[in-house]
PDB file of C-alpha atoms in Angstrom:
ATOM      1  CA  UNK U   2      63.074 141.738  77.768  1.00 87.00           C
ATOM      2  CA  UNK U   3      61.892 139.752  81.191  1.00 90.00           C
ATOM      3  CA  UNK U   4      58.515 139.650  81.701  1.00 90.00           C
ATOM      4  CA  UNK U   5      56.075 138.446  84.934  1.00 89.00           C
ATOM      5  CA  UNK U   6      52.908 137.392  84.529  1.00 89.00           C
ATOM      6  CA  UNK U   7      50.748 136.867  87.251  1.00 86.00           C
ATOM      7  CA  UNK U   8      48.290 133.867  87.463  1.00 87.00           C
ATOM      8  CA  UNK U   9      46.285 131.468  89.461  1.00 86.00           C
ATOM      9  CA  UNK U  10      48.238 129.848  92.478  1.00 89.00           C
ATOM     10  CA  UNK U  11      48.572 125.945  91.258  1.00 90.00           C
ATOM     11  CA  UNK U  12      47.750 127.127  87.480  1.00 89.00           C
ATOM     12  CA  UNK U  13      51.068 128.150  86.634  1.00 90.00           C
ATOM     13  CA  UNK U  14      52.272 125.146  84.552  1.00 90.00           C
ATOM     14  CA  UNK U  15      48.586 125.235  82.910  1.00 89.00           C
ATOM     15  CA  UNK U  16      49.193 128.871  81.645  1.00 88.00           C
ATOM     16  CA  UNK U  17      52.720 128.035  80.259  1.00 89.00           C
ATOM     17  CA  UNK U  18      51.495 124.735  78.948  1.00 89.00           C
ATOM     18  CA  UNK U  19      48.746 126.572  76.912  1.00 87.00           C
ATOM     19  CA  UNK U  20      51.046 129.453  75.697  1.00 89.00           C
ATOM     20  CA  UNK U  21      53.356 127.199  73.974  1.00 88.00           C
ATOM     21  CA  UNK U  22      50.513 125.039  72.445  1.00 87.00           C
ATOM     22  CA  UNK U  23      48.329 127.925  71.352  1.00 86.00           C
ATOM     23  CA  UNK U  24      50.989 130.987  70.400  1.00 87.00           C
ATOM     24  CA  UNK U  25      53.089 129.223  67.812  1.00 86.00           C
ATOM     25  CA  UNK U  26      53.955 129.995  64.731  1.00 87.00           C
ATOM     26  CA  UNK U  27      53.006 133.850  63.512  1.00 85.00           C
ATOM     27  CA  UNK U  28      51.789 134.533  66.933  1.00 85.00           C
ATOM     28  CA  UNK U  29      54.901 133.342  68.625  1.00 89.00           C
ATOM     29  CA  UNK U  30      55.971 136.688  70.267  1.00 90.00           C
ATOM     30  CA  UNK U  31      58.039 135.554  72.807  1.00 91.00           C
ATOM     31  CA  UNK U  32      61.458 134.025  73.075  1.00 90.00           C
ATOM     32  CA  UNK U  33      60.918 131.971  76.047  1.00 88.00           C
ATOM     33  CA  UNK U  34      57.871 130.845  78.531  1.00 90.00           C
ATOM     34  CA  UNK U  35      58.715 128.764  81.734  1.00 91.00           C
ATOM     35  CA  UNK U  36      58.245 128.121  85.278  1.00 92.00           C
ATOM     36  CA  UNK U  37      60.398 128.443  87.671  1.00 91.00           C
ATOM     37  CA  UNK U  38      60.595 124.596  90.371  1.00 92.00           C
ATOM     38  CA  UNK U  39      62.596 123.816  93.217  1.00 90.00           C
ATOM     39  CA  UNK U  40      63.763 120.456  94.390  1.00 88.00           C
ATOM     40  CA  UNK U  41      64.134 120.165  98.349  1.00 85.00           C
ATOM     41  CA  UNK U  42      64.223 117.596 100.694  1.00 83.00           C
ATOM     42  CA  UNK U  43      61.611 117.292 103.048  1.00 79.00           C
ATOM     43  CA  UNK U  44      62.203 115.487 106.172  1.00 74.00           C
ATOM     44  CA  UNK U  45      59.508 112.572 107.041  1.00 73.00           C
ATOM     45  CA  UNK U  46      59.933 109.907 109.892  1.00 73.00           C
ATOM     46  CA  UNK U  47      63.644 110.975 110.667  1.00 70.00           C
ATOM     47  CA  UNK U  48      63.952 110.374 106.601  1.00 77.00           C
ATOM     48  CA  UNK U  49      64.723 112.594 103.984  1.00 78.00           C
ATOM     49  CA  UNK U  50      62.675 112.624 100.736  1.00 83.00           C
ATOM     50  CA  UNK U  51      63.087 114.407  97.358  1.00 83.00           C
ATOM     51  CA  UNK U  52      60.364 116.641  96.847  1.00 86.00           C
ATOM     52  CA  UNK U  53      59.458 119.602  94.133  1.00 89.00           C
ATOM     53  CA  UNK U  54      58.194 122.956  94.647  1.00 90.00           C
ATOM     54  CA  UNK U  55      56.804 126.017  92.125  1.00 92.00           C
ATOM     55  CA  UNK U  56      59.742 128.346  92.966  1.00 91.00           C
ATOM     56  CA  UNK U  57      57.750 131.611  92.649  1.00 90.00           C
ATOM     57  CA  UNK U  58      54.075 130.490  93.296  1.00 90.00           C
ATOM     58  CA  UNK U  59      51.502 132.444  91.138  1.00 88.00           C
ATOM     59  CA  UNK U  60      54.378 133.674  88.359  1.00 89.00           C
ATOM     60  CA  UNK U  61      55.225 132.704  84.754  1.00 91.00           C
ATOM     61  CA  UNK U  62      57.869 134.312  83.336  1.00 92.00           C
ATOM     62  CA  UNK U  63      58.436 135.412  79.653  1.00 92.00           C
ATOM     63  CA  UNK U  64      61.061 136.645  77.500  1.00 91.00           C
ATOM     64  CA  UNK U  65      60.324 139.167  74.308  1.00 92.00           C
ATOM     65  CA  UNK U  66      60.898 141.951  72.507  1.00 92.00           C
ATOM     66  CA  UNK U  67      57.096 142.416  71.768  1.00 91.00           C
ATOM     67  CA  UNK U  68      55.215 142.818  75.128  1.00 89.00           C
ATOM     68  CA  UNK U  69      52.423 144.212  73.625  1.00 89.00           C
ATOM     69  CA  UNK U  70      51.504 141.977  71.271  1.00 90.00           C
ATOM     70  CA  UNK U  71      52.185 139.302  73.238  1.00 89.00           C
ATOM     71  CA  UNK U  72      50.198 140.310  76.114  1.00 85.00           C
ATOM     72  CA  UNK U  73      47.201 141.247  72.974  1.00 84.00           C
ATOM     73  CA  UNK U  74      48.140 137.563  71.976  1.00 84.00           C
ATOM     74  CA  UNK U  75      47.048 136.492  75.799  1.00 81.00           C
ATOM     75  CA  UNK U  76      44.027 138.473  76.391  1.00 77.00           C
ATOM     76  CA  UNK U  77      42.181 137.113  73.040  1.00 78.00           C
ATOM     77  CA  UNK U  78      42.168 133.416  73.975  1.00 77.00           C
ATOM     78  CA  UNK U  79      39.735 132.588  76.530  1.00 75.00           C
ATOM     79  CA  UNK U  80      41.300 130.414  78.643  1.00 73.00           C
ATOM     80  CA  UNK U  81      44.461 132.267  78.553  1.00 72.00           C
ATOM     81  CA  UNK U  82      42.296 135.153  80.025  1.00 69.00           C
ATOM     82  CA  UNK U  83      40.500 133.454  82.580  1.00 73.00           C
ATOM     83  CA  UNK U  84      44.402 132.127  83.697  1.00 73.00           C
ATOM     84  CA  UNK U  85      45.682 135.924  83.530  1.00 72.00           C
ATOM     85  CA  UNK U  86      42.600 136.775  86.148  1.00 59.00           C
ATOM     86  CA  UNK U  87      40.431 139.931  85.381  1.00 54.00           C
ATOM     87  CA  UNK U  88      43.215 142.575  86.096  1.00 57.00           C
ATOM     88  CA  UNK U  89      45.926 140.368  83.997  1.00 57.00           C
ATOM     89  CA  UNK U  90      49.047 141.503  85.831  1.00 73.00           C
ATOM     90  CA  UNK U  91      51.968 141.542  83.232  1.00 79.00           C
ATOM     91  CA  UNK U  92      55.121 143.847  84.523  1.00 83.00           C
ATOM     92  CA  UNK U  93      58.739 143.971  83.085  1.00 87.00           C
ATOM     93  CA  UNK U  94      61.690 143.322  85.849  1.00 87.00           C
ATOM     94  CA  UNK U  95      64.229 145.534  86.452  1.00 86.00           C
ATOM     95  CA  UNK U  96      68.234 144.944  85.240  1.00 86.00           C
ATOM     96  CA  UNK U  97      69.198 143.750  89.135  1.00 86.00           C
ATOM     97  CA  UNK U  98      66.111 141.332  89.468  1.00 87.00           C
ATOM     98  CA  UNK U  99      67.005 140.016  85.364  1.00 87.00           C
ATOM     99  CA  UNK U 100      70.776 139.278  87.061  1.00 87.00           C
ATOM    100  CA  UNK U 101      68.949 137.424  89.503  1.00 87.00           C
ATOM    101  CA  UNK U 102      66.742 135.636  87.129  1.00 87.00           C
ATOM    102  CA  UNK U 103      69.899 135.165  84.590  1.00 87.00           C
ATOM    103  CA  UNK U 104      71.807 133.575  87.776  1.00 87.00           C
ATOM    104  CA  UNK U 105      69.306 130.806  88.557  1.00 86.00           C
ATOM    105  CA  UNK U 106      68.592 130.078  84.830  1.00 85.00           C
ATOM    106  CA  UNK U 107      72.322 129.436  84.310  1.00 86.00           C
ATOM    107  CA  UNK U 108      71.976 127.052  87.646  1.00 82.00           C
ATOM    108  CA  UNK U 109      69.301 125.290  86.648  1.00 80.00           C
ATOM    109  CA  UNK U 110      68.298 122.262  84.589  1.00 73.00           C
ATOM    110  CA  UNK U 111      66.021 123.194  81.329  1.00 61.00           C
ATOM    111  CA  UNK U 112      62.764 120.767  80.283  1.00 54.00           C
ATOM    112  CA  UNK U 113      62.027 119.588  83.893  1.00 46.00           C
ATOM    113  CA  UNK U 114      58.425 119.227  83.592  1.00 44.00           C
ATOM    114  CA  UNK U 115      59.824 116.227  80.658  1.00 39.00           C
ATOM    115  CA  UNK U 116      56.723 117.121  78.118  1.00 35.00           C
ATOM    116  CA  UNK U 117      57.182 115.804  74.678  1.00 36.00           C
ATOM    117  CA  UNK U 118      56.123 116.298  71.249  1.00 37.00           C
ATOM    118  CA  UNK U 119      56.365 114.239  68.239  1.00 34.00           C
ATOM    119  CA  UNK U 120      58.224 116.188  64.948  1.00 33.00           C
ATOM    120  CA  UNK U 121      55.656 116.333  61.660  1.00 37.00           C
ATOM    121  CA  UNK U 122      58.850 115.019  59.618  1.00 36.00           C
ATOM    122  CA  UNK U 123      60.671 112.475  61.770  1.00 37.00           C
ATOM    123  CA  UNK U 124      58.429 111.526  64.260  1.00 33.00           C
ATOM    124  CA  UNK U 125      61.265 112.000  66.636  1.00 31.00           C
ATOM    125  CA  UNK U 126      60.538 113.435  70.649  1.00 35.00           C
ATOM    126  CA  UNK U 127      62.019 116.488  71.769  1.00 38.00           C
ATOM    127  CA  UNK U 128      61.884 118.291  75.242  1.00 39.00           C
ATOM    128  CA  UNK U 129      60.489 121.307  75.691  1.00 45.00           C
ATOM    129  CA  UNK U 130      61.614 124.168  77.931  1.00 52.00           C
ATOM    130  CA  UNK U 131      58.366 125.604  79.704  1.00 68.00           C
ATOM    131  CA  UNK U 132      60.102 124.895  82.979  1.00 81.00           C
ATOM    132  CA  UNK U 133      63.448 124.934  85.266  1.00 87.00           C
ATOM    133  CA  UNK U 134      64.051 123.715  88.086  1.00 83.00           C
ATOM    134  CA  UNK U 135      67.043 124.639  91.059  1.00 88.00           C
ATOM    135  CA  UNK U 136      68.569 121.729  92.799  1.00 89.00           C
ATOM    136  CA  UNK U 137      69.443 122.052  96.312  1.00 91.00           C
ATOM    137  CA  UNK U 138      73.048 123.589  96.568  1.00 92.00           C
ATOM    138  CA  UNK U 139      75.437 122.049  98.836  1.00 92.00           C
ATOM    139  CA  UNK U 140      76.941 123.507 101.651  1.00 93.00           C
ATOM    140  CA  UNK U 141      79.643 123.337 104.481  1.00 92.00           C
ATOM    141  CA  UNK U 142      79.882 124.751 107.705  1.00 92.00           C
ATOM    142  CA  UNK U 143      82.008 125.796 110.226  1.00 91.00           C
ATOM    143  CA  UNK U 144      82.575 124.284 113.718  1.00 89.00           C
ATOM    144  CA  UNK U 145      79.558 126.303 114.547  1.00 91.00           C
ATOM    145  CA  UNK U 146      77.456 124.667 112.194  1.00 90.00           C
ATOM    146  CA  UNK U 147      77.230 127.943 110.399  1.00 93.00           C
ATOM    147  CA  UNK U 148      76.702 128.073 106.466  1.00 94.00           C
ATOM    148  CA  UNK U 149      80.636 129.365 105.145  1.00 93.00           C
ATOM    149  CA  UNK U 150      80.072 128.259 101.407  1.00 94.00           C
ATOM    150  CA  UNK U 151      78.039 126.342  98.854  1.00 94.00           C
ATOM    151  CA  UNK U 152      77.430 125.953  95.355  1.00 90.00           C
ATOM    152  CA  UNK U 153      74.932 126.387  93.026  1.00 88.00           C
ATOM    153  CA  UNK U 154      72.285 128.974  93.312  1.00 90.00           C
ATOM    154  CA  UNK U 155      73.464 129.705  96.741  1.00 92.00           C
ATOM    155  CA  UNK U 156      76.650 129.737  96.328  1.00 92.00           C
ATOM    156  CA  UNK U 157      75.802 133.367  94.891  1.00 90.00           C
ATOM    157  CA  UNK U 158      74.186 134.878  97.788  1.00 92.00           C
ATOM    158  CA  UNK U 159      75.455 133.836 100.745  1.00 94.00           C
ATOM    159  CA  UNK U 160      75.447 136.994 101.935  1.00 94.00           C
ATOM    160  CA  UNK U 161      71.756 137.598 101.705  1.00 94.00           C
ATOM    161  CA  UNK U 162      71.055 134.155 104.457  1.00 96.00           C
ATOM    162  CA  UNK U 163      68.569 135.709 106.522  1.00 96.00           C
ATOM    163  CA  UNK U 164      67.673 132.268 108.204  1.00 95.00           C
ATOM    164  CA  UNK U 165      69.287 128.508 108.058  1.00 94.00           C
ATOM    165  CA  UNK U 166      67.350 125.516 108.807  1.00 91.00           C
ATOM    166  CA  UNK U 167      70.086 122.941 108.632  1.00 91.00           C
ATOM    167  CA  UNK U 168      68.327 119.990 109.729  1.00 86.00           C
ATOM    168  CA  UNK U 169      65.241 120.643 106.922  1.00 87.00           C
ATOM    169  CA  UNK U 170      67.890 121.303 104.751  1.00 90.00           C
ATOM    170  CA  UNK U 171      66.478 124.758 103.757  1.00 92.00           C
ATOM    171  CA  UNK U 172      68.025 128.050 103.745  1.00 95.00           C
ATOM    172  CA  UNK U 173      65.945 131.514 103.451  1.00 96.00           C
ATOM    173  CA  UNK U 174      67.402 134.369 101.219  1.00 95.00           C
ATOM    174  CA  UNK U 175      65.749 138.346 100.704  1.00 94.00           C
ATOM    175  CA  UNK U 176      66.389 139.407  97.939  1.00 89.00           C
ATOM    176  CA  UNK U 177      64.483 142.320  95.945  1.00 86.00           C
ATOM    177  CA  UNK U 178      62.435 140.900  92.885  1.00 81.00           C
ATOM    178  CA  UNK U 179      59.313 141.486  91.378  1.00 74.00           C
ATOM    179  CA  UNK U 180      59.004 144.806  92.359  1.00 75.00           C
ATOM    180  CA  UNK U 181      59.316 143.769  96.702  1.00 82.00           C
ATOM    181  CA  UNK U 182      62.065 142.666  98.819  1.00 88.00           C
ATOM    182  CA  UNK U 183      61.007 139.520  99.109  1.00 88.00           C
ATOM    183  CA  UNK U 184      62.197 136.084 101.842  1.00 92.00           C
ATOM    184  CA  UNK U 185      62.825 132.949  99.590  1.00 91.00           C
ATOM    185  CA  UNK U 186      63.471 129.563 100.800  1.00 92.00           C
ATOM    186  CA  UNK U 187      66.378 127.536  99.275  1.00 93.00           C
ATOM    187  CA  UNK U 188      66.916 123.946  99.606  1.00 92.00           C
ATOM    188  CA  UNK U 189      70.327 122.713 100.648  1.00 93.00           C
ATOM    189  CA  UNK U 190      72.078 119.536 101.491  1.00 90.00           C
ATOM    190  CA  UNK U 191      75.131 118.580 103.420  1.00 89.00           C
ATOM    191  CA  UNK U 192      77.895 116.073 103.063  1.00 83.00           C
ATOM    192  CA  UNK U 193      77.005 112.116 102.882  1.00 75.00           C
ATOM    193  CA  UNK U 194      73.101 113.497 101.801  1.00 76.00           C
ATOM    194  CA  UNK U 195      73.752 111.664  98.892  1.00 62.00           C
ATOM    195  CA  UNK U 196      72.358 108.355  98.575  1.00 49.00           C
ATOM    196  CA  UNK U 197      70.078 108.451 101.905  1.00 48.00           C
ATOM    197  CA  UNK U 198      67.073 108.738 100.711  1.00 43.00           C
ATOM    198  CA  UNK U 199      64.596 106.539 102.403  1.00 42.00           C
ATOM    199  CA  UNK U 200      67.509 105.928 105.341  1.00 41.00           C
ATOM    200  CA  UNK U 201      68.112 108.136 108.805  1.00 39.00           C
ATOM    201  CA  UNK U 202      69.889 110.885 108.125  1.00 40.00           C
ATOM    202  CA  UNK U 203      72.370 112.454 110.169  1.00 43.00           C
ATOM    203  CA  UNK U 204      71.065 116.377 111.751  1.00 43.00           C
TER     204      UNK U 204
END
């Protein structure tokens, strides 16, 4: 099952890193633990530049079949306990939310943080999947400028768009997630944007 841990905003990756580093071997009571990021394009001085941000600030996601044991392990480690805060918010997500999360992961790139570890035997390097990131969806519009289609994650949620800002290369979708109706900003790209970073781009 999928669960959400709430931590201090800005400490999401630190919590995931500690879990990966400390909860190993017999203490590893989970399948996956990760942070979700997204890439988005920001306009600066009439030009586009690619940026990265946490998609769900303060949230770390975990897949586990032993939630009670996993959470107890967390609370027994002082650093993790501090990162989780006094309340230690940890809850499951419902089926609809799980489908959304699975869709996010299927449309994302794994191991974005690029953290590598050396293998004890072969001294080879391998990436740990401690985070995933969502790339901007390529969109196409009609003659009035309204978005009519998209690839990537947005292609699955066109009917959830409540605001579009083509110039700022973003849309806002409204979905139920983590127990609330949330508005989430997602990055988009227009045809012709590729290769235009650092150059003047069309509106």
